[in-house]
Short mmCIF file of C-alpha atoms and ligand atoms in Angstrom, two decimals:
data_model
loop_
_atom_site.label_atom_id
_atom_site.label_comp_id
_atom_site.label_asym_id
_atom_site.label_seq_id
_atom_site.Cartn_x
_atom_site.Cartn_y
_atom_site.Cartn_z
CA UNK A 1 15.36 18.39 10.64
CA UNK A 2 15.72 15.53 8.28
CA UNK A 3 16.02 17.67 5.00
CA UNK A 4 18.83 19.23 6.59
CA UNK A 5 20.65 15.80 7.62
CA UNK A 6 20.09 14.33 4.36
CA UNK A 7 21.37 17.57 2.45
CA UNK A 8 24.94 17.23 5.26
CA UNK A 9 24.97 13.63 4.25
CA UNK A 10 24.88 13.95 0.34
CA UNK A 11 27.45 16.92 0.37
CA UNK A 12 30.04 14.73 2.47
CA UNK A 13 29.09 11.98 0.32
CA UNK A 14 30.21 13.69 -2.74
CA UNK A 15 33.61 14.91 -1.12
CA UNK A 16 33.69 10.92 -0.78
CA UNK A 17 33.15 10.64 3.06
CA UNK A 18 30.32 8.57 4.37
CA UNK A 19 28.99 10.30 7.60
CA UNK A 20 26.24 8.14 9.48
CA UNK A 21 22.93 10.10 8.71
CA UNK A 22 22.36 9.15 12.71
CA UNK A 23 25.28 10.83 13.84
CA UNK A 24 24.21 14.05 12.03
CA UNK A 25 20.41 14.47 13.36
CA UNK A 26 21.99 13.29 16.41
CA UNK A 27 24.04 16.38 16.37
CA UNK A 28 21.72 18.51 14.92
CA UNK A 29 18.85 17.51 17.31
CA UNK A 30 21.24 18.42 20.54
CA UNK A 31 21.66 21.76 18.79
CA UNK A 32 18.31 22.76 17.85
CA UNK A 33 15.96 21.26 20.77
CA UNK A 34 18.66 21.37 23.64
CA UNK A 35 20.35 24.29 22.90
CA UNK A 36 17.71 26.20 21.25
CA UNK A 37 20.03 27.11 18.32
CA UNK A 38 18.27 28.06 15.43
CA UNK A 39 18.39 25.81 12.52
CA UNK A 40 20.61 27.73 10.16
CA UNK A 41 23.12 27.70 12.80
CA UNK A 42 23.06 24.28 13.87
CA UNK A 43 23.47 23.18 10.28
CA UNK A 44 26.91 25.33 10.07
CA UNK A 45 27.98 23.94 13.63
CA UNK A 46 27.44 20.46 12.68
CA UNK A 47 29.05 20.96 9.07
CA UNK A 48 32.08 22.10 11.05
CA UNK A 49 32.46 19.44 13.13
CA UNK A 50 32.71 16.82 10.65
CA UNK A 51 34.92 18.81 8.33
CA UNK A 52 37.13 18.77 11.52
CA UNK A 53 36.79 15.43 12.07
CA UNK A 54 37.51 14.24 8.41
CA UNK A 55 40.14 17.40 7.78
CA UNK A 56 38.44 18.97 4.80
CA UNK A 57 39.35 22.42 3.93
CA UNK A 58 36.10 24.52 4.14
CA UNK A 59 36.22 25.95 0.76
CA UNK A 60 36.03 22.57 -0.81
CA UNK A 61 32.72 21.78 1.33
CA UNK A 62 31.15 24.87 0.38
CA UNK A 63 32.22 25.11 -3.14
CA UNK A 64 29.64 23.61 -5.29
CA UNK A 65 31.29 20.59 -7.55
CA UNK A 66 29.45 20.44 -11.12
CA UNK A 67 26.83 18.23 -10.65
CA UNK A 68 25.65 15.47 -12.87
CA UNK A 69 22.97 16.47 -15.26
CA UNK A 70 20.12 14.25 -15.63
CA UNK A 71 16.94 13.89 -17.39
CA UNK A 72 13.70 14.27 -14.93
CA UNK A 73 12.62 10.31 -15.96
CA UNK A 74 15.94 9.03 -14.54
CA UNK A 75 15.72 10.76 -11.03
CA UNK A 76 15.38 7.54 -9.00
CA UNK A 77 17.63 8.13 -5.79
CA UNK A 78 16.82 9.82 -2.62
CA UNK A 79 19.47 12.58 -2.05
CA UNK A 80 21.73 12.89 -4.79
CA UNK A 81 22.66 16.33 -6.00
CA UNK A 82 21.96 17.14 -9.69
CA UNK A 83 21.76 19.60 -12.54
CA UNK A 84 18.49 19.76 -14.38
CA UNK A 85 17.23 21.83 -17.46
CA UNK A 86 13.83 21.81 -17.63
CA UNK A 87 10.83 24.20 -17.99
CA UNK A 88 8.30 24.94 -15.51
CA UNK A 89 5.06 23.14 -16.48
CA UNK A 90 3.16 24.30 -13.70
CA UNK A 91 3.22 26.52 -10.40
CA UNK A 92 1.09 25.37 -7.68
CA UNK A 93 0.05 27.23 -4.41
CA UNK A 94 2.28 26.70 -1.75
CA UNK A 95 0.83 25.83 1.22
CA UNK A 96 3.55 26.46 4.14
CA UNK A 97 5.08 29.73 4.58
CA UNK A 98 8.92 27.53 4.48
CA UNK A 99 7.64 26.90 0.59
CA UNK A 100 8.56 29.91 -1.66
CA UNK A 101 7.59 27.96 -4.41
CA UNK A 102 6.24 24.60 -5.62
CA UNK A 103 4.91 22.78 -8.86
CA UNK A 104 5.95 20.92 -11.75
CA UNK A 105 9.33 20.69 -13.98
CA UNK A 106 9.46 18.91 -17.31
CA UNK A 107 11.77 18.15 -19.81
CA UNK A 108 11.89 15.75 -22.95
CA UNK A 109 12.03 12.55 -20.59
CA UNK A 110 8.72 13.47 -18.31
CA UNK A 111 8.31 15.92 -15.37
CA UNK A 112 9.06 16.13 -11.75
CA UNK A 113 7.46 17.88 -8.62
CA UNK A 114 9.94 20.68 -7.35
CA UNK A 115 10.03 22.44 -3.83
CA UNK A 116 12.09 25.63 -3.48
CA UNK A 117 12.48 26.58 0.40
CA UNK A 118 12.11 30.24 1.24
CA UNK A 119 15.48 30.54 2.90
CA UNK A 120 17.29 29.40 0.09
CA UNK A 121 16.34 33.00 -1.19
CA UNK A 122 16.53 31.91 -4.82
CA UNK A 123 14.62 34.30 -7.62
CA UNK A 124 10.98 33.18 -8.33
CA UNK A 125 10.74 31.05 -11.19
CA UNK A 126 8.18 31.57 -14.08
CA UNK A 127 5.70 29.21 -15.38
CA UNK A 128 6.43 28.26 -19.25
CA UNK A 129 9.95 29.67 -18.92
CA UNK A 130 12.76 27.22 -19.09
CA UNK A 131 15.74 27.25 -16.59
CA UNK A 132 19.21 25.55 -16.28
CA UNK A 133 18.90 24.41 -12.35
CA UNK A 134 22.43 23.70 -10.87
CA UNK A 135 22.81 21.76 -7.37
CA UNK A 136 19.70 20.83 -6.48
CA UNK A 137 18.64 17.61 -4.74
CA UNK A 138 16.73 14.78 -4.90
CA UNK A 139 14.26 13.52 -2.71
CA UNK A 140 11.73 10.36 -2.07
CA UNK A 141 8.67 10.50 -0.33
CA UNK A 142 6.25 7.35 -0.21
CA UNK A 143 7.68 6.16 -3.45
CA UNK A 144 7.21 9.66 -5.24
CA UNK A 145 10.57 11.28 -5.94
CA UNK A 146 11.22 15.23 -6.37
CA UNK A 147 13.38 17.65 -6.68
CA UNK A 148 14.52 20.52 -3.85
CA UNK A 149 16.11 23.82 -4.05
CA UNK A 150 18.24 24.85 -1.53
CA UNK A 151 20.65 28.01 -0.49
CA UNK A 152 23.85 26.54 -2.92
CA UNK A 153 21.16 25.96 -6.06
CA UNK A 154 21.63 28.16 -9.39
CA UNK A 155 19.07 28.78 -11.51
CA UNK A 156 19.78 30.21 -14.95
CA UNK A 157 17.21 31.46 -17.30
CA UNK A 158 17.89 29.83 -20.75
CA UNK A 159 16.79 30.86 -23.97
CA UNK A 160 15.24 28.00 -25.50
CA UNK A 161 11.95 26.33 -25.49
CA UNK A 162 11.98 22.81 -23.87
CA UNK A 163 9.53 20.33 -25.32
CA UNK A 164 8.31 18.69 -22.05
CA UNK A 165 7.80 14.91 -23.38
CA UNK A 166 6.72 11.81 -21.31
CA UNK A 167 7.63 8.39 -21.22
CA UNK A 168 4.39 6.33 -21.47
CA UNK A 169 3.72 3.79 -18.50
CA UNK A 170 1.55 0.80 -17.76
CA UNK A 171 0.08 -0.24 -15.03
CA UNK A 172 -2.08 -3.63 -14.79
CA UNK A 173 -4.19 -3.85 -11.17
CA UNK A 174 -7.79 -4.05 -9.88
CA UNK A 175 -9.98 -0.61 -10.28
CA UNK A 176 -10.66 -0.38 -6.74
CA UNK A 177 -12.36 3.51 -6.00
CA UNK A 178 -13.61 6.37 -8.23
CA UNK A 179 -13.16 9.71 -6.57
CA UNK A 180 -15.70 12.26 -6.43
CA UNK A 181 -15.51 14.76 -9.53
CA UNK A 182 -15.93 11.80 -11.46
CA UNK A 183 -19.11 11.28 -14.04
CA UNK A 184 -20.58 14.02 -15.25
CA UNK A 185 -19.03 17.51 -14.34
CA UNK A 186 -19.16 20.93 -15.46
CA UNK A 187 -16.12 22.88 -16.20
CA UNK A 188 -15.51 26.64 -16.22
CA UNK A 189 -15.63 28.13 -19.80
CA UNK A 190 -12.91 30.54 -19.25
CA UNK A 191 -10.21 28.36 -18.22
CA UNK A 192 -11.72 25.17 -18.10
CA UNK A 193 -11.43 23.85 -14.83
CA UNK A 194 -13.68 21.37 -12.90
CA UNK A 195 -16.46 23.47 -11.09
CA UNK A 196 -17.27 22.96 -7.30
CA UNK A 197 -20.97 23.38 -6.89
CA UNK A 198 -20.89 25.35 -9.79
CA UNK A 199 -18.39 27.89 -9.31
CA UNK A 200 -14.81 28.05 -10.54
CA UNK A 201 -11.87 28.66 -8.24
CA UNK A 202 -10.65 31.48 -10.45
CA UNK A 203 -13.85 32.93 -11.97
CA UNK A 204 -16.77 32.11 -9.29
CA UNK A 205 -20.06 31.22 -10.62
CA UNK A 206 -19.80 30.72 -14.19
CA UNK A 207 -22.05 29.06 -16.77
CA UNK A 208 -20.45 25.38 -17.02
CA UNK A 209 -19.92 23.29 -19.90
CA UNK A 210 -20.56 19.77 -19.55
CA UNK A 211 -17.77 17.15 -19.61
CA UNK A 212 -17.43 13.52 -19.01
CA UNK A 213 -14.07 12.19 -16.95
CA UNK A 214 -12.99 9.89 -14.55
CA UNK A 215 -10.70 10.14 -11.62
CA UNK A 216 -9.92 6.73 -10.23
CA UNK A 217 -7.74 4.75 -8.00
CA UNK A 218 -6.22 1.25 -9.13
CA UNK A 219 -3.89 -1.35 -6.86
CA UNK A 220 -2.18 -4.05 -7.84
CA UNK A 221 -1.26 -5.37 -3.94
CA UNK A 222 2.22 -3.45 -4.11
CA UNK A 223 1.20 -0.05 -5.23
CA UNK A 224 -1.76 2.23 -5.33
CA UNK A 225 -2.08 4.39 -8.52
CA UNK A 226 -4.33 7.03 -9.79
CA UNK A 227 -5.54 7.35 -13.12
CA UNK A 228 -7.31 10.11 -15.22
CA UNK A 229 -9.57 9.21 -17.99
CA UNK A 230 -10.51 12.01 -20.11
CA UNK A 231 -14.23 12.17 -22.00
CA UNK A 232 -13.01 10.26 -24.82
CA UNK A 233 -11.58 6.91 -22.99
CA UNK A 234 -14.43 7.34 -20.63
CA UNK A 235 -17.34 7.01 -23.45
CA UNK A 236 -15.01 4.10 -25.14
CA UNK A 237 -14.83 2.39 -21.62
CA UNK A 238 -18.07 3.16 -20.56
CA UNK A 239 -20.44 2.79 -23.55
CA UNK A 240 -21.69 5.77 -21.95
CA UNK A 241 -21.63 9.00 -24.49
CA UNK A 242 -21.48 12.58 -23.00
CA UNK A 243 -24.76 13.11 -24.81
CA UNK A 244 -26.40 10.01 -22.90
CA UNK A 245 -25.22 10.97 -19.58
CA UNK A 246 -26.48 14.65 -20.21
CA UNK A 247 -30.17 12.67 -20.88
CA UNK A 248 -29.47 9.96 -17.79
CA UNK A 249 -29.18 13.29 -15.55
CA UNK A 250 -31.61 15.14 -16.67
CA UNK A 251 -34.13 12.36 -16.23
CA UNK A 252 -33.05 11.45 -13.01
CA UNK A 253 -32.56 15.25 -12.04
CA UNK A 254 -29.65 14.16 -10.58
CA UNK A 255 -25.60 14.44 -12.06
CA UNK A 256 -24.81 11.26 -9.49
CA UNK A 257 -26.86 8.38 -11.62
CA UNK A 258 -23.87 8.70 -13.94
CA UNK A 259 -21.66 8.46 -11.49
CA UNK A 260 -23.29 5.43 -10.36
CA UNK A 261 -23.56 3.78 -13.64
CA UNK A 262 -19.55 4.41 -14.27
CA UNK A 263 -19.05 2.70 -10.73
CA UNK A 264 -21.02 -0.36 -11.50
CA UNK A 265 -19.30 -0.68 -14.81
CA UNK A 266 -15.83 -0.26 -13.70
CA UNK A 267 -15.19 -1.00 -9.82
CA UNK A 268 -13.71 -4.25 -8.76
CA UNK A 269 -12.73 -5.25 -12.21
CA UNK A 270 -9.01 -5.34 -13.14
CA UNK A 271 -7.42 -3.35 -16.11
CA UNK A 272 -4.11 -2.66 -17.95
CA UNK A 273 -3.55 1.00 -18.73
CA UNK A 274 -1.27 2.81 -20.35
CA UNK A 275 -0.84 6.82 -20.64
CA UNK A 276 1.70 9.36 -19.72
CA UNK A 277 2.69 10.17 -15.96
CA UNK A 278 1.65 13.53 -14.96
CA UNK A 279 2.66 13.96 -11.12
CA UNK A 280 0.60 11.20 -9.12
CA UNK A 281 -1.68 10.42 -12.16
CA UNK A 282 -1.62 8.23 -15.29
CA UNK A 283 -3.32 10.39 -17.82
CA UNK A 284 -4.89 7.33 -19.77
CA UNK A 285 -4.46 6.79 -23.22
CA UNK A 286 -5.47 3.08 -23.56
CA UNK A 287 -7.07 1.24 -21.18
CA UNK A 288 -8.25 -2.50 -21.79
CA UNK A 289 -9.83 -5.13 -19.15
CA UNK A 290 -6.59 -7.34 -18.09
CA UNK A 291 -7.57 -11.00 -19.09
CA UNK A 292 -4.90 -12.55 -17.10
CA UNK A 293 -4.44 -10.56 -13.76
CA UNK A 294 -2.10 -11.25 -11.15
CA UNK A 295 -3.92 -13.36 -8.39
CA UNK A 296 -4.99 -10.52 -5.66
CA UNK A 297 -7.69 -10.47 -3.43
CA UNK A 298 -9.96 -8.03 -4.94
CA UNK A 299 -12.10 -8.07 -1.55
CA UNK A 300 -8.99 -7.08 0.23
CA UNK A 301 -7.95 -4.68 -2.29
CA UNK A 302 -11.23 -2.68 -2.22
CA UNK A 303 -11.30 -2.80 1.18
CA UNK A 304 -8.10 -1.21 1.71
CA UNK A 305 -9.51 1.74 -0.94
CA UNK A 306 -12.06 2.13 0.91
CA UNK A 307 -10.19 2.86 3.97
CA UNK A 308 -7.89 4.93 2.25
CA UNK A 309 -11.03 6.78 0.31
CA UNK A 310 -11.72 9.64 2.54
CA UNK A 311 -8.07 10.81 2.55
CA UNK A 312 -7.51 10.32 -0.98
CA UNK A 313 -10.62 12.06 -1.45
CA UNK A 314 -9.26 15.39 0.04
CA UNK A 315 -5.93 15.18 -1.64
ZN1 ZN B 1 -11.98 29.68 -14.22
#
């Protein structure tokens, strides 16, 4: 419902009219919950009410305007109508029937998550293909921006290849947690996915290939940031090479000794990382100790990380 209210507000804002989101929500709420009107019907009803109230012709409201073309990395406001020229970088598994497709779009400037609602009845898009997405809306949740496709959105395939780039970002803070799936891991030789209990999500039980990586959480007192270190960066930072890690695991008959060693070296220390942003992660290209860290209470950061840990592991 919040979604519908935001859309209505944004569309009216485009026509130069400020409608209070609370007024929209109150009306929607009444129709949907008291009168059991279907959501789509309620939406139309509320729109018609405000069209009359502000004396706007229906056609003007429903004819989408040419929306402003923006770059993925420029999206930093909630509830804007935009046009995006982008490539489908990844399609994820949709975990709700109201969502027909979800994943990551990218252009030269970076990537952004998208959600395509089932009720928008739009054609499916394909991974690796490029499109012009018109009349989509921006959305913000817990500081993360995304775009949403609705009934008025238009998807046009374009015959060009967009080079998906990324603007490197920097993050300074304390490394407060290292997540499971870090340290010495095995990957599927077919698809490179990390194995869980010796099995690939796609290819089942396989003879895995060893790799070294770190999935960690940083905190600067204001913001929590997930970071991902590949083998090379992990080796340089920890001083433990992949071969040494394998030896350690063989000797202890336990892979988790590597993870413990990495935790001992990194958790509770301050770092400056730079790298490309991919979804909620920074793919770390460089990481170095922060010699002059902001004076945050490390004990407090670690305690809050321990609390959030369980939730983060599941995400
Ligand atoms: Zn696989």
